[in-house]
Amino acid sequence: QGQLVESGGGSVQPGGSLRLSCAASGFTFSRYAMTWYRQAPGKERELVASITTGGTNTKTADSVKGRFTISRDNAKNTAYLQMNSLKPEDTAVYYCSAQRNSWNGPHDYWGQGTQVTVSS
């Protein structure tokens, strides 16, 4: 049914930037809140940022606040995560998820993830 595909990951130096994309298909994108998670080796999945269905509200984890920005373009069925001032501790697989109506609800769809590596 619904599908999410992340892209934009890669290897960057500390202080660098990346922009991740999450392309959605198979469902009404504008009715779903979108969330970015990450999972580093040996660690549990961590919520990074979420955005409401219309993009009017966002939340970000303290660990990335001021550096990462979540956004969405409903006309393109795509969510984004702009990552600036990257740190080695940001290294993880980044996943996007879709939640119908609210980020408080269950995760209806998950992407396969994209690797982000920050090292010098």
N, CA, C and O atoms as a Tinker XYZ file with bonds, in Angstrom:
   480  protein
     1  N      0.837000   -1.201000    0.000000    73     2
     2  CA     0.000000    0.000000    0.000000    64     1     3
     3  C      0.868000    1.246000    0.000000    63     2     4     5
     4  O      1.470000    1.593000   -1.016000    81     3
     5  N      0.930000    1.906000    1.125000    73     3     6
     6  CA     1.741000    3.096000    1.232000    64     5     7
     7  C      3.223000    2.774000    1.225000    63     6     8     9
     8  O      3.653000    1.726000    1.706000    81     7
     9  N      3.990000    3.689000    0.673000    73     7    10
    10  CA     5.422000    3.501000    0.580000    64     9    11
    11  C      6.140000    4.809000    0.863000    63    10    12    13
    12  O      5.704000    5.876000    0.432000    81    11
    13  N      7.250000    4.716000    1.595000    73    11    14
    14  CA     8.118000    5.851000    1.861000    64    13    15
    15  C      9.532000    5.469000    1.457000    63    14    16    17
    16  O     10.008000    4.384000    1.791000    81    15
    17  N     10.194000    6.352000    0.745000    73    15    18
    18  CA    11.545000    6.100000    0.288000    64    17    19
    19  C     12.425000    7.274000    0.668000    63    18    20    21
    20  O     12.228000    8.392000    0.192000    81    19
    21  N     13.403000    7.013000    1.534000    73    19    22
    22  CA    14.343000    8.051000    1.946000    64    21    23
    23  C     15.498000    8.144000    0.962000    63    22    24    25
    24  O     15.873000    7.159000    0.326000    81    23
    25  N     16.047000    9.327000    0.847000    73    23    26
    26  CA    17.229000    9.536000    0.036000    64    25    27
    27  C     17.987000   10.743000    0.575000    63    26    28    29
    28  O     17.469000   11.498000    1.399000    81    27
    29  N     19.197000   10.913000    0.111000    73    27    30
    30  CA    19.989000   12.076000    0.475000    64    29    31
    31  C     21.059000   11.826000    1.512000    63    30    32    33
    32  O     21.830000   12.729000    1.835000    81    31
    33  N     21.121000   10.623000    2.036000    73    31    34
    34  CA    22.152000   10.312000    3.003000    64    33    35
    35  C     23.522000   10.239000    2.355000    63    34    36    37
    36  O     23.654000   10.252000    1.131000    81    35
    37  N     24.530000   10.162000    3.197000    73    35    38
    38  CA    25.886000   10.089000    2.713000    64    37    39
    39  C     26.871000   10.331000    3.822000    63    38    40    41
    40  O     26.516000   10.327000    5.000000    81    39
    41  N     28.110000   10.540000    3.438000    73    39    42
    42  CA    29.194000   10.789000    4.376000    64    41    43
    43  C     29.637000   12.239000    4.275000    63    42    44    45
    44  O     29.922000   12.738000    3.186000    81    43
    45  N     29.694000   12.908000    5.416000    73    43    46
    46  CA    30.090000   14.311000    5.459000    64    45    47
    47  C     31.031000   14.558000    6.622000    63    46    48    49
    48  O     31.100000   13.766000    7.561000    81    47
    49  N     31.750000   15.660000    6.550000    73    47    50
    50  CA    32.628000   16.077000    7.630000    64    49    51
    51  C     31.837000   16.772000    8.730000    63    50    52    53
    52  O     30.775000   17.335000    8.465000    81    51
    53  N     32.338000   16.740000    9.953000    73    51    54
    54  CA    31.694000   17.533000   11.007000    64    53    55
    55  C     31.545000   18.985000   10.582000    63    54    56    57
    56  O     32.452000   19.573000    9.993000    81    55
    57  N     30.391000   19.547000   10.889000    73    55    58
    58  CA    30.087000   20.898000   10.463000    64    57    59
    59  C     29.413000   20.990000    9.112000    63    58    60    61
    60  O     28.938000   22.058000    8.724000    81    59
    61  N     29.367000   19.897000    8.403000    73    59    62
    62  CA    28.748000   19.875000    7.097000    64    61    63
    63  C     27.237000   19.781000    7.162000    63    62    64    65
    64  O     26.642000   19.766000    8.239000    81    63
    65  N     26.631000   19.718000    5.989000    73    63    66
    66  CA    25.181000   19.693000    5.878000    64    65    67
    67  C     24.723000   18.599000    4.928000    63    66    68    69
    68  O     25.431000   18.226000    3.993000    81    67
    69  N     23.537000   18.101000    5.185000    73    67    70
    70  CA    22.858000   17.175000    4.297000    64    69    71
    71  C     21.371000   17.498000    4.314000    63    70    72    73
    72  O     20.840000   18.000000    5.304000    81    71
    73  N     20.719000   17.204000    3.212000    73    71    74
    74  CA    19.269000   17.323000    3.144000    64    73    75
    75  C     18.680000   15.976000    2.771000    63    74    76    77
    76  O     18.905000   15.477000    1.669000    81    75
    77  N     17.933000   15.392000    3.682000    73    75    78
    78  CA    17.279000   14.129000    3.439000    64    77    79
    79  C     15.890000   14.361000    2.867000    63    78    80    81
    80  O     15.211000   15.324000    3.225000    81    79
    81  N     15.481000   13.479000    1.985000    73    79    82
    82  CA    14.147000   13.528000    1.409000    64    81    83
    83  C     13.416000   12.231000    1.699000    63    82    84    85
    84  O     14.028000   11.167000    1.788000    81    83
    85  N     12.122000   12.325000    1.842000    73    83    86
    86  CA    11.261000   11.166000    2.050000    64    85    87
    87  C     10.103000   11.279000    1.079000    63    86    88    89
    88  O      9.189000   12.080000    1.277000    81    87
    89  N     10.145000   10.483000    0.041000    73    87    90
    90  CA     9.117000   10.506000   -0.989000    64    89    91
    91  C      8.020000    9.507000   -0.666000    63    90    92    93
    92  O      8.287000    8.329000   -0.433000    81    91
    93  N      6.791000    9.983000   -0.654000    73    91    94
    94  CA     5.652000    9.156000   -0.287000    64    93    95
    95  C      4.809000    8.816000   -1.507000    63    94    96    97
    96  O      4.696000    9.605000   -2.445000    81    95
    97  N      4.226000    7.639000   -1.475000    73    95    98
    98  CA     3.319000    7.220000   -2.531000    64    97    99
    99  C      2.327000    6.210000   -1.975000    63    98   100   101
   100  O      2.590000    5.560000   -0.963000    81    99
   101  N      1.194000    6.083000   -2.639000    73    99   102
   102  CA     0.220000    5.074000   -2.272000    64   101   103
   103  C     -0.747000    5.469000   -1.175000    63   102   104   105
   104  O     -1.551000    4.647000   -0.737000    81   103
   105  N     -0.686000    6.702000   -0.728000    73   103   106
   106  CA    -1.628000    7.192000    0.279000    64   105   107
   107  C     -1.740000    8.699000    0.173000    63   106   108   109
   108  O     -0.944000    9.348000   -0.505000    81   107
   109  N     -2.740000    9.251000    0.851000    73   107   110
   110  CA    -2.971000   10.689000    0.790000    64   109   111
   111  C     -2.008000   11.392000    1.733000    63   110   112   113
   112  O     -2.270000   11.532000    2.928000    81   111
   113  N     -0.907000   11.823000    1.181000    73   111   114
   114  CA     0.206000   12.358000    1.959000    64   113   115
   115  C     -0.209000   13.505000    2.872000    63   114   116   117
   116  O      0.240000   13.579000    4.016000    81   115
   117  N     -1.055000   14.390000    2.383000    73   115   118
   118  CA    -1.426000   15.588000    3.135000    64   117   119
   119  C     -2.262000   15.297000    4.381000    63   118   120   121
   120  O     -2.491000   16.196000    5.190000    81   119
   121  N     -2.708000   14.085000    4.543000    73   119   122
   122  CA    -3.476000   13.700000    5.722000    64   121   123
   123  C     -2.613000   13.043000    6.799000    63   122   124   125
   124  O     -3.127000   12.599000    7.825000    81   123
   125  N     -1.317000   12.984000    6.565000    73   123   126
   126  CA    -0.415000   12.291000    7.471000    64   125   127
   127  C      0.641000   13.223000    8.027000    63   126   128   129
   128  O      1.300000   13.957000    7.291000    81   127
   129  N      0.788000   13.179000    9.342000    73   127   130
   130  CA     1.957000   13.784000    9.946000    64   129   131
   131  C      3.184000   12.973000    9.563000    63   130   132   133
   132  O      3.099000   11.766000    9.338000    81   131
   133  N      4.318000   13.646000    9.492000    73   131   134
   134  CA     5.556000   12.976000    9.118000    64   133   135
   135  C      6.588000   13.129000   10.219000    63   134   136   137
   136  O      6.683000   14.173000   10.865000    81   135
   137  N      7.350000   12.084000   10.418000    73   135   138
   138  CA     8.348000   12.065000   11.469000    64   137   139
   139  C      9.649000   11.478000   10.941000    63   138   140   141
   140  O      9.649000   10.529000   10.157000    81   139
   141  N     10.747000   12.056000   11.385000    73   139   142
   142  CA    12.072000   11.496000   11.143000    64   141   143
   143  C     12.591000   10.873000   12.431000    63   142   144   145
   144  O     12.537000   11.484000   13.498000    81   143
   145  N     13.092000    9.656000   12.318000    73   143   146
   146  CA    13.765000    8.958000   13.396000    64   145   147
   147  C     15.177000    8.622000   12.960000    63   146   148   149
   148  O     15.502000    8.664000   11.774000    81   147
   149  N     15.999000    8.293000   13.920000    73   147   150
   150  CA    17.320000    7.794000   13.599000    64   149   151
   151  C     17.707000    6.694000   14.571000    63   150   152   153
   152  O     17.227000    6.642000   15.703000    81   151
   153  N     18.569000    5.832000   14.114000    73   151   154
   154  CA    19.065000    4.754000   14.942000    64   153   155
   155  C     20.553000    4.577000   14.689000    63   154   156   157
   156  O     20.979000    4.252000   13.580000    81   155
   157  N     21.329000    4.797000   15.730000    73   155   158
   158  CA    22.761000    4.626000   15.666000    64   157   159
   159  C     23.120000    3.202000   16.075000    63   158   160   161
   160  O     22.340000    2.542000   16.762000    81   159
   161  N     24.285000    2.724000   15.664000    73   159   162
   162  CA    24.691000    1.366000   16.031000    64   161   163
   163  C     24.669000    1.155000   17.539000    63   162   164   165
   164  O     25.235000    1.945000   18.295000    81   163
   165  N     24.017000    0.092000   17.965000    73   163   166
   166  CA    23.954000   -0.244000   19.372000    64   165   167
   167  C     23.015000    0.601000   20.203000    63   166   168   169
   168  O     22.974000    0.453000   21.424000    81   167
   169  N     22.265000    1.477000   19.576000    73   167   170
   170  CA    21.355000    2.348000   20.301000    64   169   171
   171  C     19.925000    2.154000   19.825000    63   170   172   173
   172  O     19.680000    1.644000   18.731000    81   171
   173  N     18.997000    2.565000   20.659000    73   171   174
   174  CA    17.592000    2.488000   20.309000    64   173   175
   175  C     17.210000    3.603000   19.348000    63   174   176   177
   176  O     17.895000    4.621000   19.248000    81   175
   177  N     16.121000    3.397000   18.654000    73   175   178
   178  CA    15.602000    4.403000   17.747000    64   177   179
   179  C     15.262000    5.680000   18.495000    63   178   180   181
   180  O     14.687000    5.637000   19.583000    81   179
   181  N     15.615000    6.808000   17.913000    73   179   182
   182  CA    15.426000    8.107000   18.534000    64   181   183
   183  C     14.601000    9.005000   17.628000    63   182   184   185
   184  O     14.884000    9.119000   16.436000    81   183
   185  N     13.593000    9.637000   18.186000    73   183   186
   186  CA    12.812000   10.604000   17.426000    64   185   187
   187  C     13.648000   11.847000   17.177000    63   186   188   189
   188  O     14.258000   12.390000   18.099000    81   187
   189  N     13.674000   12.291000   15.943000    73   187   190
   190  CA    14.458000   13.456000   15.559000    64   189   191
   191  C     13.574000   14.682000   15.396000    63   190   192   193
   192  O     13.845000   15.728000   15.985000    81   191
   193  N     12.522000   14.560000   14.601000    73   191   194
   194  CA    11.645000   15.691000   14.336000    64   193   195
   195  C     10.340000   15.204000   13.744000    63   194   196   197
   196  O     10.286000   14.150000   13.110000    81   195
   197  N      9.283000   15.983000   13.956000    73   195   198
   198  CA     7.970000   15.681000   13.395000    64   197   199
   199  C      7.348000   16.949000   12.850000    63   198   200   201
   200  O      7.693000   18.058000   13.258000    81   199
   201  N      6.433000   16.768000   11.929000    73   199   202
   202  CA     5.728000   17.892000   11.336000    64   201   203
   203  C      4.275000   17.513000   11.143000    63   202   204   205
   204  O      3.970000   16.379000   10.774000    81   203
   205  N      3.379000   18.450000   11.390000    73   203   206
   206  CA     1.956000   18.206000   11.254000    64   205   207
   207  C      1.560000   18.111000    9.789000    63   206   208   209
   208  O      2.352000   18.400000    8.893000    81   207
   209  N      0.324000   17.702000    9.567000    73   207   210
   210  CA    -0.133000   17.398000    8.217000    64   209   211
   211  C      0.027000   18.557000    7.247000    63   210   212   213
   212  O      0.425000   18.361000    6.098000    81   211
   213  N     -0.282000   19.758000    7.706000    73   211   214
   214  CA    -0.180000   20.935000    6.858000    64   213   215
   215  C      1.122000   21.686000    6.996000    63   214   216   217
   216  O      1.327000   22.700000    6.328000    81   215
   217  N      2.008000   21.206000    7.852000    73   215   218
   218  CA     3.294000   21.845000    8.029000    64   217   219
   219  C      3.280000   23.066000    8.936000    63   218   220   221
   220  O      4.258000   23.812000    8.985000    81   219
   221  N      2.180000   23.276000    9.655000    73   219   222
   222  CA     2.069000   24.463000   10.486000    64   221   223
   223  C      2.817000   24.354000   11.805000    63   222   224   225
   224  O      3.180000   25.370000   12.398000    81   223
   225  N      3.048000   23.148000   12.262000    73   223   226
   226  CA     3.747000   22.937000   13.523000    64   225   227
   227  C      4.809000   21.866000   13.364000    63   226   228   229
   228  O      4.643000   20.907000   12.610000    81   227
   229  N      5.896000   22.048000   14.084000    73   227   230
   230  CA     6.974000   21.077000   14.097000    64   229   231
   231  C      7.471000   20.875000   15.516000    63   230   232   233
   232  O      7.241000   21.704000   16.396000    81   231
   233  N      8.149000   19.774000   15.721000    73   231   234
   234  CA     8.875000   19.553000   16.960000    64   233   235
   235  C     10.190000   18.883000   16.619000    63   234   236   237
   236  O     10.281000   18.105000   15.669000    81   235
   237  N     11.196000   19.192000   17.396000    73   235   238
   238  CA    12.513000   18.620000   17.180000    64   237   239
   239  C     13.114000   18.187000   18.502000    63   238   240   241
   240  O     12.844000   18.774000   19.550000    81   239
   241  N     13.922000   17.165000   18.436000    73   239   242
   242  CA    14.608000   16.693000   19.625000    64   241   243
   243  C     15.628000   17.720000   20.093000    63   242   244   245
   244  O     16.198000   18.454000   19.286000    81   243
   245  N     15.851000   17.766000   21.393000    73   243   246
   246  CA    16.824000   18.709000   21.940000    64   245   247
   247  C     18.212000   18.511000   21.337000    63   246   248   249
   248  O     18.968000   19.469000   21.174000    81   247
   249  N     18.536000   17.282000   21.010000    73   247   250
   250  CA    19.852000   16.980000   20.489000    64   249   251
   251  C     20.114000   17.588000   19.115000    63   250   252   253
   252  O     21.268000   17.731000   18.709000    81   251
   253  N     19.059000   17.943000   18.402000    73   251   254
   254  CA    19.221000   18.497000   17.058000    64   253   255
   255  C     18.624000   19.887000   16.916000    63   254   256   257
   256  O     18.708000   20.492000   15.847000    81   255
   257  N     18.029000   20.393000   17.971000    73   255   258
   258  CA    17.365000   21.691000   17.916000    64   257   259
   259  C     18.347000   22.785000   17.528000    63   258   260   261
   260  O     19.449000   22.874000   18.070000    81   259
   261  N     17.931000   23.610000   16.587000    73   259   262
   262  CA    18.785000   24.668000   16.091000    64   261   263
   263  C     19.685000   24.251000   14.955000    63   262   264   265
   264  O     20.296000   25.099000   14.304000    81   263
   265  N     19.780000   22.957000   14.704000    73   263   266
   266  CA    20.623000   22.449000   13.629000    64   265   267
   267  C     19.825000   21.764000   12.530000    63   266   268   269
   268  O     20.160000   21.873000   11.350000    81   267
   269  N     18.767000   21.055000   12.921000    73   267   270
   270  CA    17.948000   20.314000   11.963000    64   269   271
   271  C     16.604000   21.003000   11.789000    63   270   272   273
   272  O     16.055000   21.564000   12.737000    81   271
   273  N     16.081000   20.957000   10.579000    73   271   274
   274  CA    14.778000   21.523000   10.285000    64   273   275
   275  C     13.966000   20.536000    9.457000    63   274   276   277
   276  O     14.415000   20.075000    8.408000    81   275
   277  N     12.782000   20.220000    9.931000    73   275   278
   278  CA    11.882000   19.363000    9.172000    64   277   279
   279  C     10.928000   20.236000    8.366000    63   278   280   281
   280  O     10.510000   21.299000    8.826000    81   279
   281  N     10.592000   19.789000    7.179000    73   279   282
   282  CA     9.650000   20.509000    6.337000    64   281   283
   283  C      8.933000   19.509000    5.437000    63   282   284   285
   284  O      9.277000   18.328000    5.398000    81   283
   285  N      7.941000   19.998000    4.725000    73   283   286
   286  CA     7.226000   19.126000    3.800000    64   285   287
   287  C      6.671000   19.930000    2.646000    63   286   288   289
   288  O      6.415000   21.128000    2.767000    81   287
   289  N      6.489000   19.262000    1.536000    73   287   290
   290  CA     5.867000   19.845000    0.365000    64   289   291
   291  C      4.762000   18.889000   -0.052000    63   290   292   293
   292  O      5.014000   17.880000   -0.709000    81   291
   293  N      3.545000   19.212000    0.333000    73   291   294
   294  CA     2.434000   18.302000    0.066000    64   293   295
   295  C      2.156000   18.151000   -1.431000    63   294   296   297
   296  O      1.660000   17.112000   -1.867000    81   295
   297  N      2.468000   19.165000   -2.205000    73   295   298
   298  CA     2.278000   19.071000   -3.646000    64   297   299
   299  C      3.226000   18.062000   -4.275000    63   298   300   301
   300  O      2.932000   17.499000   -5.330000    81   299
   301  N      4.362000   17.834000   -3.628000    73   299   302
   302  CA     5.346000   16.887000   -4.117000    64   301   303
   303  C      5.332000   15.572000   -3.350000    63   302   304   305
   304  O      6.130000   14.680000   -3.636000    81   303
   305  N      4.437000   15.443000   -2.382000    73   303   306
   306  CA     4.358000   14.238000   -1.550000    64   305   307
   307  C      5.712000   13.893000   -0.940000    63   306   308   309
   308  O      6.126000   12.734000   -0.931000    81   307
   309  N      6.382000   14.901000   -0.440000    73   307   310
   310  CA     7.735000   14.705000    0.057000    64   309   311
   311  C      7.953000   15.455000    1.361000    63   310   312   313
   312  O      7.536000   16.604000    1.510000    81   311
   313  N      8.610000   14.793000    2.299000    73   311   314
   314  CA     9.073000   15.423000    3.528000    64   313   315
   315  C     10.587000   15.529000    3.484000    63   314   316   317
   316  O     11.256000   14.745000    2.811000    81   315
   317  N     11.118000   16.501000    4.203000    73   315   318
   318  CA    12.546000   16.772000    4.172000    64   317   319
   319  C     13.096000   16.911000    5.583000    63   318   320   321
   320  O     12.374000   17.232000    6.527000    81   319
   321  N     14.376000   16.665000    5.697000    73   319   322
   322  CA    15.100000   16.957000    6.919000    64   321   323
   323  C     16.396000   17.650000    6.534000    63   322   324   325
   324  O     17.322000   17.017000    6.027000    81   323
   325  N     16.456000   18.945000    6.778000    73   323   326
   326  CA    17.667000   19.707000    6.531000    64   325   327
   327  C     18.553000   19.607000    7.760000    63   326   328   329
   328  O     18.149000   20.003000    8.853000    81   327
   329  N     19.740000   19.087000    7.590000    73   327   330
   330  CA    20.663000   18.860000    8.688000    64   329   331
   331  C     21.893000   19.728000    8.490000    63   330   332   333
   332  O     22.638000   19.555000    7.525000    81   331
   333  N     22.100000   20.653000    9.398000    73   331   334
   334  CA    23.249000   21.544000    9.364000    64   333   335
   335  C     24.115000   21.327000   10.593000    63   334   336   337
   336  O     23.682000   20.728000   11.578000    81   335
   337  N     25.334000   21.818000   10.522000    73   335   338
   338  CA    26.276000   21.710000   11.639000    64   337   339
   339  C     26.351000   20.294000   12.173000    63   338   340   341
   340  O     26.267000   20.065000   13.380000    81   339
   341  N     26.507000   19.366000   11.278000    73   339   342
   342  CA    26.479000   17.957000   11.653000    64   341   343
   343  C     27.641000   17.589000   12.564000    63   342   344   345
   344  O     28.752000   18.101000   12.434000    81   343
   345  N     27.348000   16.693000   13.481000    73   343   346
   346  CA    28.305000   16.210000   14.456000    64   345   347
   347  C     28.476000   14.711000   14.293000    63   346   348   349
   348  O     27.584000   14.044000   13.768000    81   347
   349  N     29.603000   14.166000   14.732000    73   347   350
   350  CA    29.781000   12.716000   14.647000    64   349   351
   351  C     28.659000   11.931000   15.316000    63   350   352   353
   352  O     28.293000   10.854000   14.844000    81   351
   353  N     28.115000   12.448000   16.395000    73   351   354
   354  CA    27.038000   11.756000   17.084000    64   353   355
   355  C     25.726000   11.743000   16.306000    63   354   356   357
   356  O     24.774000   11.078000   16.715000    81   355
   357  N     25.664000   12.461000   15.200000    73   355   358
   358  CA    24.502000   12.388000   14.322000    64   357   359
   359  C     24.550000   11.171000   13.406000    63   358   360   361
   360  O     23.579000   10.879000   12.708000    81   359
   361  N     25.661000   10.469000   13.406000    73   359   362
   362  CA    25.797000    9.289000   12.568000    64   361   363
   363  C     24.742000    8.253000   12.939000    63   362   364   365
   364  O     24.648000    7.836000   14.093000    81   363
   365  N     23.960000    7.847000   11.964000    73   363   366
   366  CA    22.865000    6.911000   12.196000    64   365   367
   367  C     22.195000    6.597000   10.871000    63   366   368   369
   368  O     22.463000    7.228000    9.849000    81   367
   369  N     21.325000    5.612000   10.917000    73   367   370
   370  CA    20.390000    5.400000    9.829000    64   369   371
   371  C     19.156000    6.239000   10.129000    63   370   372   373
   372  O     18.588000    6.151000   11.217000    81   371
   373  N     18.750000    7.041000    9.178000    73   371   374
   374  CA    17.610000    7.926000    9.344000    64   373   375
   375  C     16.401000    7.365000    8.617000    63   374   376   377
   376  O     16.477000    7.001000    7.443000    81   375
   377  N     15.289000    7.301000    9.328000    73   375   378
   378  CA    14.046000    6.754000    8.809000    64   377   379
   379  C     12.953000    7.811000    8.845000    63   378   380   381
   380  O     12.925000    8.653000    9.743000    81   379
   381  N     12.065000    7.768000    7.882000    73   379   382
   382  CA    10.873000    8.596000    7.954000    64   381   383
   383  C      9.654000    7.715000    8.163000    63   382   384   385
   384  O      9.635000    6.553000    7.756000    81   383
   385  N      8.647000    8.275000    8.797000    73   383   386
   386  CA     7.406000    7.568000    9.038000    64   385   387
   387  C      6.227000    8.486000    8.778000    63   386   388   389
   388  O      6.349000    9.710000    8.822000    81   387
   389  N      5.092000    7.879000    8.509000    73   387   390
   390  CA     3.856000    8.607000    8.261000    64   389   391
   391  C      2.810000    8.180000    9.275000    63   390   392   393
   392  O      2.612000    6.988000    9.515000    81   391
   393  N      2.148000    9.153000    9.865000    73   391   394
   394  CA     1.142000    8.924000   10.884000    64   393   395
   395  C     -0.130000    9.652000   10.493000    63   394   396   397
   396  O     -0.136000   10.871000   10.326000    81   395
   397  N     -1.203000    8.896000   10.351000    73   395   398
   398  CA    -2.442000    9.490000    9.886000    64   397   399
   399  C     -2.984000   10.496000   10.895000    63   398   400   401
   400  O     -3.205000   10.160000   12.058000    81   399
   401  N     -3.194000   11.711000   10.453000    73   399   402
   402  CA    -3.817000   12.817000   11.178000    64   401   403
   403  C     -2.937000   13.503000   12.206000    63   402   404   405
   404  O     -2.958000   14.730000   12.308000    81   403
   405  N     -2.163000   12.742000   12.970000    73   403   406
   406  CA    -1.432000   13.331000   14.085000    64   405   407
   407  C     -0.155000   12.576000   14.367000    63   406   408   409
   408  O     -0.096000   11.358000   14.198000    81   407
   409  N      0.880000   13.302000   14.802000    73   407   410
   410  CA     2.110000   12.642000   15.187000    64   409   411
   411  C      1.973000   11.885000   16.504000    63   410   412   413
   412  O      2.900000   11.185000   16.913000    81   411
   413  N      0.842000   12.017000   17.162000    73   411   414
   414  CA     0.570000   11.254000   18.379000    64   413   415
   415  C      0.053000    9.852000   18.089000    63   414   416   417
   416  O     -0.014000    9.016000   18.990000    81   415
   417  N     -0.309000    9.592000   16.854000    73   415   418
   418  CA    -0.891000    8.323000   16.490000    64   417   419
   419  C      0.133000    7.280000   16.101000    63   418   420   421
   420  O      1.339000    7.520000   16.155000    81   419
   421  N     -0.360000    6.123000   15.709000    73   419   422
   422  CA     0.540000    5.042000   15.315000    64   421   423
   423  C      1.249000    5.365000   14.004000    63   422   424   425
   424  O      0.798000    6.198000   13.217000    81   423
   425  N      2.357000    4.690000   13.796000    73   423   426
   426  CA     3.118000    4.852000   12.563000    64   425   427
   427  C      2.563000    3.886000   11.518000    63   426   428   429
   428  O      2.722000    2.672000   11.637000    81   427
   429  N      1.921000    4.429000   10.512000    73   427   430
   430  CA     1.287000    3.611000    9.498000    64   429   431
   431  C      2.267000    3.104000    8.449000    63   430   432   433
   432  O      2.109000    2.001000    7.926000    81   431
   433  N      3.274000    3.907000    8.145000    73   431   434
   434  CA     4.247000    3.539000    7.123000    64   433   435
   435  C      5.633000    3.942000    7.566000    63   434   436   437
   436  O      5.827000    4.957000    8.235000    81   435
   437  N      6.597000    3.121000    7.178000    73   435   438
   438  CA     8.010000    3.375000    7.452000    64   437   439
   439  C      8.813000    3.245000    6.182000    63   438   440   441
   440  O      8.526000    2.399000    5.335000    81   439
   441  N      9.813000    4.080000    6.053000    73   439   442
   442  CA    10.770000    3.913000    4.989000    64   441   443
   443  C     11.854000    2.929000    5.381000    63   442   444   445
   444  O     11.896000    2.457000    6.517000    81   443
   445  N     12.725000    2.623000    4.442000    73   443   446
   446  CA    13.794000    1.672000    4.668000    64   445   447
   447  C     15.031000    2.287000    5.295000    63   446   448   449
   448  O     15.905000    1.568000    5.780000    81   447
   449  N     15.114000    3.590000    5.289000    73   447   450
   450  CA    16.215000    4.272000    5.929000    64   449   451
   451  C     17.312000    4.682000    4.971000    63   450   452   453
   452  O     17.483000    4.098000    3.901000    81   451
   453  N     18.051000    5.701000    5.380000    73   451   454
   454  CA    19.210000    6.161000    4.632000    64   453   455
   455  C     20.333000    6.456000    5.613000    63   454   456   457
   456  O     20.110000    7.058000    6.663000    81   455
   457  N     21.532000    6.033000    5.266000    73   455   458
   458  CA    22.673000    6.145000    6.166000    64   457   459
   459  C     23.268000    7.544000    6.119000    63   458   460   461
   460  O     23.513000    8.098000    5.047000    81   459
   461  N     23.496000    8.102000    7.295000    73   459   462
   462  CA    24.217000    9.359000    7.447000    64   461   463
   463  C     25.447000    9.095000    8.297000    63   462   464   465
   464  O     25.341000    8.594000    9.416000    81   463
   465  N     26.599000    9.429000    7.770000    73   463   466
   466  CA    27.854000    9.238000    8.483000    64   465   467
   467  C     28.588000   10.564000    8.563000    63   466   468   469
   468  O     28.855000   11.201000    7.544000    81   467
   469  N     28.909000   10.973000    9.774000    73   467   470
   470  CA    29.612000   12.225000   10.015000    64   469   471
   471  C     30.953000   11.893000   10.658000    63   470   472   473
   472  O     31.006000   11.440000   11.801000    81   471
   473  N     32.012000   12.117000    9.935000    73   471   474
   474  CA    33.343000   11.796000   10.438000    64   473   475
   475  C     34.383000   12.652000    9.737000    63   474   476   477
   476  O     34.160000   13.160000    8.639000    81   475
   477  N     35.516000   12.798000   10.391000    73   475   478
   478  CA    36.624000   13.544000    9.830000    64   477   479
   479  C     37.714000   12.626000    9.311000    63   478   480
   480  O     38.729000   13.100000    8.801000    81   479
